mmCIF file of C-alpha atoms in Angstrom:
data_model
loop_
_atom_site.group_PDB
_atom_site.id
_atom_site.type_symbol
_atom_site.label_atom_id
_atom_site.label_comp_id
_atom_site.label_asym_id
_atom_site.label_seq_id
_atom_site.Cartn_x
_atom_site.Cartn_y
_atom_site.Cartn_z
ATOM 1 C CA MET A 14 -15.027 -26.891 13.136
ATOM 2 C CA ALA A 15 -12.490 -24.225 13.961
ATOM 3 C CA SER A 16 -11.205 -24.190 10.401
ATOM 4 C CA ALA A 17 -14.769 -23.826 9.086
ATOM 5 C CA ASP A 18 -15.402 -20.891 11.427
ATOM 6 C CA ALA A 19 -12.146 -19.272 10.357
ATOM 7 C CA LEU A 20 -13.053 -19.432 6.658
ATOM 8 C CA PRO A 21 -15.381 -16.388 6.628
ATOM 9 C CA ASP A 22 -12.800 -14.400 8.598
ATOM 10 C CA ARG A 23 -10.132 -15.324 6.038
ATOM 11 C CA GLU A 24 -12.406 -14.298 3.170
ATOM 12 C CA TRP A 25 -13.104 -10.993 4.919
ATOM 13 C CA ARG A 26 -9.395 -10.309 5.258
ATOM 14 C CA LEU A 27 -8.823 -11.085 1.592
ATOM 15 C CA ALA A 28 -11.602 -8.692 0.612
ATOM 16 C CA LEU A 29 -10.422 -5.903 2.925
ATOM 17 C CA PRO A 30 -7.715 -4.451 0.595
ATOM 18 C CA LEU A 31 -10.187 -4.337 -2.287
ATOM 19 C CA ALA A 32 -12.794 -2.701 -0.058
ATOM 20 C CA ILE A 33 -10.293 -0.060 1.082
ATOM 21 C CA PHE A 34 -9.248 0.619 -2.507
ATOM 22 C CA PHE A 35 -12.914 0.891 -3.557
ATOM 23 C CA LEU A 36 -13.715 3.300 -0.734
ATOM 24 C CA ALA A 37 -10.630 5.451 -1.294
ATOM 25 C CA PHE A 38 -10.698 5.708 -5.078
ATOM 26 C CA PHE A 39 -14.408 5.430 -5.916
ATOM 27 C CA ILE A 40 -16.745 6.169 -3.015
ATOM 28 C CA ALA A 41 -14.708 9.054 -1.562
ATOM 29 C CA PRO A 42 -14.216 10.868 -4.915
ATOM 30 C CA LEU A 43 -17.881 10.310 -5.732
ATOM 31 C CA LEU A 44 -18.958 11.851 -2.423
ATOM 32 C CA LEU A 45 -16.571 14.752 -3.018
ATOM 33 C CA LEU A 46 -18.056 15.250 -6.479
ATOM 34 C CA VAL A 47 -21.594 15.330 -5.090
ATOM 35 C CA SER A 48 -20.686 17.718 -2.275
ATOM 36 C CA THR A 49 -18.886 20.037 -4.717
ATOM 37 C CA SER A 50 -21.989 20.156 -6.913
ATOM 38 C CA PHE A 51 -23.900 21.821 -4.063
ATOM 39 C CA GLU A 52 -21.448 24.718 -3.830
ATOM 40 C CA THR A 53 -23.262 27.927 -4.753
ATOM 41 C CA GLU A 54 -20.194 29.918 -5.781
ATOM 42 C CA ARG A 55 -17.457 29.185 -8.299
ATOM 43 C CA GLN A 56 -14.846 29.977 -5.637
ATOM 44 C CA MET A 57 -16.216 27.110 -3.481
ATOM 45 C CA THR A 58 -16.870 29.210 -0.375
ATOM 46 C CA GLY A 59 -18.594 26.379 1.463
ATOM 47 C CA VAL A 60 -22.096 27.820 1.060
ATOM 48 C CA LEU A 61 -24.292 24.968 -0.151
ATOM 49 C CA GLY A 62 -27.434 25.032 -2.251
ATOM 50 C CA LEU A 63 -29.086 23.931 -5.495
ATOM 51 C CA ARG A 64 -27.890 26.888 -7.540
ATOM 52 C CA GLN A 65 -25.766 24.813 -9.940
ATOM 53 C CA TYR A 66 -28.594 22.370 -10.640
ATOM 54 C CA ALA A 67 -31.037 25.237 -11.192
ATOM 55 C CA ALA A 68 -28.578 26.825 -13.612
ATOM 56 C CA PHE A 69 -28.295 23.588 -15.590
ATOM 57 C CA PHE A 70 -32.019 22.874 -15.884
ATOM 58 C CA GLY A 71 -32.790 26.546 -16.457
ATOM 59 C CA ASP A 72 -30.941 26.569 -19.781
ATOM 60 C CA SER A 73 -32.529 24.589 -22.607
ATOM 61 C CA LEU A 74 -29.135 24.289 -24.322
ATOM 62 C CA ASN A 75 -27.852 22.142 -21.455
ATOM 63 C CA LEU A 76 -30.859 19.840 -21.724
ATOM 64 C CA ASP A 77 -30.352 19.545 -25.481
ATOM 65 C CA VAL A 78 -26.723 18.528 -24.935
ATOM 66 C CA LEU A 79 -27.782 15.927 -22.356
ATOM 67 C CA ILE A 80 -30.424 14.438 -24.654
ATOM 68 C CA ASP A 81 -28.064 14.435 -27.649
ATOM 69 C CA THR A 82 -25.418 12.609 -25.606
ATOM 70 C CA LEU A 83 -27.841 9.959 -24.370
ATOM 71 C CA LEU A 84 -29.238 9.442 -27.871
ATOM 72 C CA VAL A 85 -25.877 9.208 -29.640
ATOM 73 C CA GLY A 86 -24.823 6.575 -27.113
ATOM 74 C CA LEU A 87 -28.044 4.658 -27.712
ATOM 75 C CA LYS A 88 -27.626 4.782 -31.499
ATOM 76 C CA ALA A 89 -24.030 3.577 -31.309
ATOM 77 C CA THR A 90 -24.988 0.799 -28.883
ATOM 78 C CA LEU A 91 -27.811 -0.431 -31.110
ATOM 79 C CA LEU A 92 -25.423 -0.383 -34.069
ATOM 80 C CA CYS A 93 -22.987 -2.482 -32.044
ATOM 81 C CA LEU A 94 -25.770 -4.945 -31.257
ATOM 82 C CA VAL A 95 -26.937 -5.202 -34.883
ATOM 83 C CA PHE A 96 -23.450 -6.034 -36.141
ATOM 84 C CA GLY A 97 -22.044 -7.588 -32.979
ATOM 85 C CA TYR A 98 -24.685 -10.283 -32.483
ATOM 86 C CA PRO A 99 -24.172 -11.953 -35.885
ATOM 87 C CA LEU A 100 -20.412 -11.729 -35.383
ATOM 88 C CA ALA A 101 -20.627 -13.373 -31.958
ATOM 89 C CA TRP A 102 -22.945 -16.058 -33.358
ATOM 90 C CA LEU A 103 -20.517 -16.687 -36.232
ATOM 91 C CA CYS A 104 -17.664 -17.159 -33.759
ATOM 92 C CA THR A 105 -19.571 -20.042 -32.173
ATOM 93 C CA LYS A 106 -20.044 -21.826 -35.511
ATOM 94 C CA VAL A 107 -16.525 -21.731 -36.975
ATOM 95 C CA SER A 108 -13.428 -23.748 -36.138
ATOM 96 C CA ALA A 109 -11.315 -22.904 -33.104
ATOM 97 C CA ARG A 110 -8.522 -21.440 -35.250
ATOM 98 C CA LEU A 111 -10.836 -19.173 -37.227
ATOM 99 C CA GLN A 112 -12.618 -18.215 -34.018
ATOM 100 C CA ALA A 113 -9.306 -17.076 -32.538
ATOM 101 C CA VAL A 114 -8.671 -14.925 -35.620
ATOM 102 C CA LEU A 115 -12.124 -13.350 -35.420
ATOM 103 C CA ILE A 116 -11.780 -12.634 -31.706
ATOM 104 C CA PHE A 117 -8.379 -11.045 -32.303
ATOM 105 C CA LEU A 118 -9.886 -8.764 -34.948
ATOM 106 C CA VAL A 119 -12.724 -7.883 -32.584
ATOM 107 C CA VAL A 120 -10.472 -6.926 -29.659
ATOM 108 C CA LEU A 121 -7.939 -5.124 -31.863
ATOM 109 C CA PRO A 122 -9.519 -1.689 -31.224
ATOM 110 C CA ILE A 123 -8.994 -2.165 -27.478
ATOM 111 C CA VAL A 124 -5.235 -2.687 -27.809
ATOM 112 C CA THR A 125 -4.884 0.233 -30.236
ATOM 113 C CA SER A 126 -4.363 3.765 -28.955
ATOM 114 C CA VAL A 127 -7.650 5.663 -28.889
ATOM 115 C CA VAL A 128 -5.963 8.695 -30.451
ATOM 116 C CA VAL A 129 -4.416 6.635 -33.270
ATOM 117 C CA ARG A 130 -7.628 4.866 -34.227
ATOM 118 C CA THR A 131 -9.645 8.088 -33.984
ATOM 119 C CA PHE A 132 -7.278 9.941 -36.318
ATOM 120 C CA ALA A 133 -7.457 6.964 -38.677
ATOM 121 C CA TRP A 134 -11.230 7.391 -38.773
ATOM 122 C CA ILE A 135 -10.800 11.102 -39.490
ATOM 123 C CA VAL A 136 -8.927 10.130 -42.658
ATOM 124 C CA ILE A 137 -11.468 7.436 -43.572
ATOM 125 C CA LEU A 138 -14.550 9.634 -43.065
ATOM 126 C CA GLY A 139 -13.154 12.784 -44.698
ATOM 127 C CA ARG A 140 -14.560 14.270 -47.893
ATOM 128 C CA ARG A 141 -11.820 12.488 -49.849
ATOM 129 C CA GLY A 142 -11.713 9.478 -47.576
ATOM 130 C CA ILE A 143 -12.287 5.835 -48.435
ATOM 131 C CA VAL A 144 -15.977 5.910 -47.547
ATOM 132 C CA ASN A 145 -16.869 8.917 -49.684
ATOM 133 C CA ASP A 146 -14.652 7.772 -52.562
ATOM 134 C CA THR A 147 -16.464 4.417 -52.571
ATOM 135 C CA ILE A 148 -19.891 6.058 -52.434
ATOM 136 C CA LEU A 149 -19.023 8.370 -55.322
ATOM 137 C CA ALA A 150 -17.496 5.528 -57.365
ATOM 138 C CA LEU A 151 -20.648 3.425 -56.965
ATOM 139 C CA GLY A 152 -22.832 6.356 -57.961
ATOM 140 C CA LEU A 153 -24.749 6.298 -54.686
ATOM 141 C CA SER A 154 -24.336 10.053 -54.300
ATOM 142 C CA SER A 155 -23.385 12.950 -56.547
ATOM 143 C CA GLN A 156 -21.349 14.679 -53.849
ATOM 144 C CA PRO A 157 -19.384 13.612 -50.759
ATOM 145 C CA LEU A 158 -21.422 12.958 -47.635
ATOM 146 C CA ARG A 159 -20.715 14.946 -44.507
ATOM 147 C CA LEU A 160 -19.681 12.173 -42.148
ATOM 148 C CA LEU A 161 -16.839 13.903 -40.344
ATOM 149 C CA PHE A 162 -17.773 16.495 -37.699
ATOM 150 C CA ALA A 163 -21.343 15.211 -37.845
ATOM 151 C CA GLU A 164 -23.402 12.822 -35.745
ATOM 152 C CA PRO A 165 -23.366 9.911 -38.250
ATOM 153 C CA GLY A 166 -19.581 9.856 -38.095
ATOM 154 C CA VAL A 167 -19.602 9.932 -34.297
ATOM 155 C CA VAL A 168 -22.051 7.015 -34.175
ATOM 156 C CA ILE A 169 -20.030 4.945 -36.657
ATOM 157 C CA VAL A 170 -16.726 5.473 -34.869
ATOM 158 C CA LEU A 171 -18.199 4.862 -31.416
ATOM 159 C CA ALA A 172 -19.749 1.612 -32.653
ATOM 160 C CA GLN A 173 -16.471 0.389 -34.136
ATOM 161 C CA VAL A 174 -14.371 1.360 -31.140
ATOM 162 C CA GLN A 175 -16.727 -0.130 -28.539
ATOM 163 C CA MET A 176 -17.700 -3.231 -30.549
ATOM 164 C CA PRO A 177 -15.604 -5.610 -28.371
ATOM 165 C CA LEU A 178 -17.648 -4.625 -25.315
ATOM 166 C CA MET A 179 -20.748 -5.950 -27.072
ATOM 167 C CA VAL A 180 -19.300 -8.986 -28.853
ATOM 168 C CA LEU A 181 -17.388 -10.576 -25.967
ATOM 169 C CA PRO A 182 -20.334 -10.838 -23.507
ATOM 170 C CA LEU A 183 -22.536 -12.114 -26.327
ATOM 171 C CA LEU A 184 -19.923 -14.679 -27.334
ATOM 172 C CA THR A 185 -19.618 -15.943 -23.770
ATOM 173 C CA THR A 186 -23.391 -16.316 -23.463
ATOM 174 C CA LEU A 187 -23.859 -17.996 -26.848
ATOM 175 C CA GLN A 188 -21.071 -20.482 -26.139
ATOM 176 C CA ARG A 189 -22.893 -21.601 -22.997
ATOM 177 C CA LEU A 190 -26.195 -22.292 -24.764
ATOM 178 C CA ASP A 191 -27.183 -25.929 -25.013
ATOM 179 C CA PRO A 192 -27.257 -26.804 -28.746
ATOM 180 C CA ASN A 193 -29.811 -29.505 -27.991
ATOM 181 C CA LEU A 194 -32.417 -26.791 -27.369
ATOM 182 C CA GLU A 195 -32.129 -25.495 -30.924
ATOM 183 C CA ALA A 196 -32.121 -29.060 -32.231
ATOM 184 C CA ALA A 197 -35.275 -29.840 -30.244
ATOM 185 C CA SER A 198 -36.983 -26.733 -31.611
ATOM 186 C CA ALA A 199 -36.135 -27.754 -35.165
ATOM 187 C CA ALA A 200 -37.313 -31.312 -34.503
ATOM 188 C CA LEU A 201 -40.685 -29.956 -33.363
ATOM 189 C CA GLY A 202 -41.138 -28.187 -36.689
ATOM 190 C CA ALA A 203 -39.908 -24.678 -35.928
ATOM 191 C CA GLY A 204 -38.026 -22.937 -38.696
ATOM 192 C CA ALA A 205 -34.645 -21.292 -38.315
ATOM 193 C CA TRP A 206 -36.045 -17.814 -37.689
ATOM 194 C CA ARG A 207 -38.693 -19.028 -35.241
ATOM 195 C CA THR A 208 -36.031 -21.006 -33.355
ATOM 196 C CA PHE A 209 -33.854 -17.916 -33.202
ATOM 197 C CA PHE A 210 -36.558 -15.583 -31.879
ATOM 198 C CA LYS A 211 -38.154 -18.105 -29.508
ATOM 199 C CA VAL A 212 -35.086 -19.974 -28.233
ATOM 200 C CA THR A 213 -31.705 -18.454 -29.057
ATOM 201 C CA LEU A 214 -32.493 -14.765 -28.615
ATOM 202 C CA PRO A 215 -34.269 -15.039 -25.231
ATOM 203 C CA LEU A 216 -31.549 -17.316 -23.856
ATOM 204 C CA SER A 217 -28.861 -14.875 -24.983
ATOM 205 C CA MET A 218 -30.549 -11.952 -23.221
ATOM 206 C CA PRO A 219 -28.017 -11.941 -20.327
ATOM 207 C CA GLY A 220 -25.243 -11.346 -22.851
ATOM 208 C CA ILE A 221 -27.254 -8.611 -24.544
ATOM 209 C CA ILE A 222 -27.862 -6.883 -21.210
ATOM 210 C CA ALA A 223 -24.206 -7.098 -20.204
ATOM 211 C CA GLY A 224 -23.091 -5.894 -23.623
ATOM 212 C CA PHE A 225 -25.578 -3.028 -23.557
ATOM 213 C CA ILE A 226 -24.413 -1.815 -20.148
ATOM 214 C CA LEU A 227 -20.727 -1.935 -21.060
ATOM 215 C CA THR A 228 -21.145 -0.481 -24.539
ATOM 216 C CA TYR A 229 -23.604 2.273 -23.669
ATOM 217 C CA THR A 230 -21.634 3.604 -20.715
ATOM 218 C CA ALA A 231 -18.457 3.558 -22.811
ATOM 219 C CA CYS A 232 -20.114 5.347 -25.748
ATOM 220 C CA VAL A 233 -21.656 8.218 -23.805
ATOM 221 C CA THR A 234 -18.411 8.882 -21.919
ATOM 222 C CA ALA A 235 -16.027 8.588 -24.904
ATOM 223 C CA PHE A 236 -14.545 12.086 -24.610
ATOM 224 C CA VAL A 237 -11.712 11.666 -27.138
ATOM 225 C CA THR A 238 -13.871 10.158 -29.877
ATOM 226 C CA GLN A 239 -16.665 12.678 -29.389
ATOM 227 C CA SER A 240 -14.217 15.600 -29.413
ATOM 228 C CA LEU A 241 -12.134 14.598 -32.433
ATOM 229 C CA ILE A 242 -14.883 13.159 -34.638
ATOM 230 C CA GLY A 243 -17.598 15.607 -33.582
ATOM 231 C CA GLY A 244 -15.308 18.626 -33.659
ATOM 232 C CA SER A 245 -16.515 22.059 -32.624
ATOM 233 C CA ARG A 246 -19.876 21.607 -34.359
ATOM 234 C CA LEU A 247 -21.135 19.066 -31.849
ATOM 235 C CA LEU A 248 -21.222 19.314 -28.076
ATOM 236 C CA TYR A 249 -21.712 16.360 -25.743
ATOM 237 C CA MET A 250 -21.753 16.049 -21.978
ATOM 238 C CA PRO A 251 -18.115 14.926 -21.470
ATOM 239 C CA MET A 252 -16.969 17.878 -23.560
ATOM 240 C CA MET A 253 -19.179 20.278 -21.605
ATOM 241 C CA ILE A 254 -17.834 18.962 -18.297
ATOM 242 C CA PHE A 255 -14.269 19.422 -19.545
ATOM 243 C CA GLN A 256 -14.983 22.978 -20.683
ATOM 244 C CA GLN A 257 -16.553 23.981 -17.378
ATOM 245 C CA ALA A 258 -13.824 22.388 -15.254
ATOM 246 C CA MET A 259 -10.659 23.104 -17.239
ATOM 247 C CA ASP A 260 -11.422 26.120 -19.416
ATOM 248 C CA LEU A 261 -13.832 28.097 -17.225
ATOM 249 C CA GLN A 262 -12.588 26.727 -13.877
ATOM 250 C CA ASN A 263 -16.200 26.419 -12.738
ATOM 251 C CA TRP A 264 -15.782 23.277 -10.655
ATOM 252 C CA PRO A 265 -19.170 23.356 -8.854
ATOM 253 C CA PHE A 266 -21.084 23.591 -12.136
ATOM 254 C CA ALA A 267 -18.899 20.888 -13.694
ATOM 255 C CA ALA A 268 -19.606 18.669 -10.685
ATOM 256 C CA ALA A 269 -23.348 19.276 -10.970
ATOM 257 C CA ILE A 270 -23.263 18.411 -14.674
ATOM 258 C CA SER A 271 -21.346 15.229 -13.853
ATOM 259 C CA VAL A 272 -23.894 14.152 -11.234
ATOM 260 C CA ILE A 273 -26.824 14.820 -13.577
ATOM 261 C CA PHE A 274 -25.073 12.963 -16.385
ATOM 262 C CA MET A 275 -24.244 9.991 -14.171
ATOM 263 C CA ILE A 276 -27.811 9.691 -12.873
ATOM 264 C CA SER A 277 -29.218 9.955 -16.406
ATOM 265 C CA VAL A 278 -26.974 7.170 -17.684
ATOM 266 C CA LEU A 279 -27.864 4.959 -14.720
ATOM 267 C CA LEU A 280 -31.571 5.534 -15.373
ATOM 268 C CA ILE A 281 -31.203 4.569 -19.047
ATOM 269 C CA VAL A 282 -29.252 1.428 -18.157
ATOM 270 C CA GLY A 283 -31.722 0.503 -15.413
ATOM 271 C CA LEU A 284 -34.675 1.006 -17.753
ATOM 272 C CA ALA A 285 -33.090 -1.167 -20.435
ATOM 273 C CA VAL A 286 -32.376 -3.940 -17.930
ATOM 274 C CA ALA A 287 -35.928 -3.777 -16.555
ATOM 275 C CA LEU A 288 -37.485 -3.930 -20.028
ATOM 276 C CA SER A 289 -35.338 -6.869 -21.111
ATOM 277 C CA ARG A 290 -36.112 -8.798 -17.934
ATOM 278 C CA SER A 291 -39.815 -8.061 -18.313
ATOM 279 C CA ARG A 292 -39.784 -9.340 -21.885
ATOM 280 C CA THR A 293 -37.913 -12.476 -20.870
ATOM 281 C CA ALA A 294 -40.392 -13.074 -18.045
ATOM 282 C CA ARG A 295 -43.322 -12.798 -20.476
ATOM 283 C CA LEU A 296 -41.703 -15.283 -22.840
ATOM 284 C CA TYR A 297 -41.165 -17.871 -20.116
ATOM 285 C CA GLY A 298 -43.934 -16.871 -17.734
#
């Protein structure tokens, strides 16, 4: 009895270091960020107010940058899902050796320096890069496409770089599916596509949700990729925050932008989770 009573206390002690680390390096900086955003002066005089938030929402350019950032993250995430789902499904159908090779290729961007892979994409997407040379050789266009320093290039690179964050959760979910469910659907006369949309896809929704959360948050905050691929022609929220904090030394405004950006991303993620759960509930309700 004594040992059973001591078990929760032991678990609490084991969790204490993690809780302290979480409070010190996440909660405390977050609270400091929020409090800084209410500073009314750049010199941080201690006078609090909503001046920084009013300045952000009072300029339509800031709102355009926020919307562009949220949309480019959504486009890249959907691209990851379109290509990542078939890849994850393929990994569940091949041999263990080939699966290991595919997984290695998927996670390769994670173990590669973000600067190295981004500069590689600059070469690939350039006017004389592999992509444009192929398009011109196939006669698909009479002149090189502007992929570099443009939104299409940013979306493509973000999707490739963050692909592992979509594939791995999907792979884990698909591996746990009972194959007898698909077999039963086929035995009852359902075709391959009907089985996929009525059985496989709804059951893999947890992996889609997890992949969406990880991929979307990584895409919208990918400062290096957005800066190098987008160049000076495009401006996204991480770049704006960096400019305000490091170049202009306007820490209160940078903090306010960060808070607005964080809340916006959380709202998008929460909305996506709610919609997916609602759809799943309708399918099985």
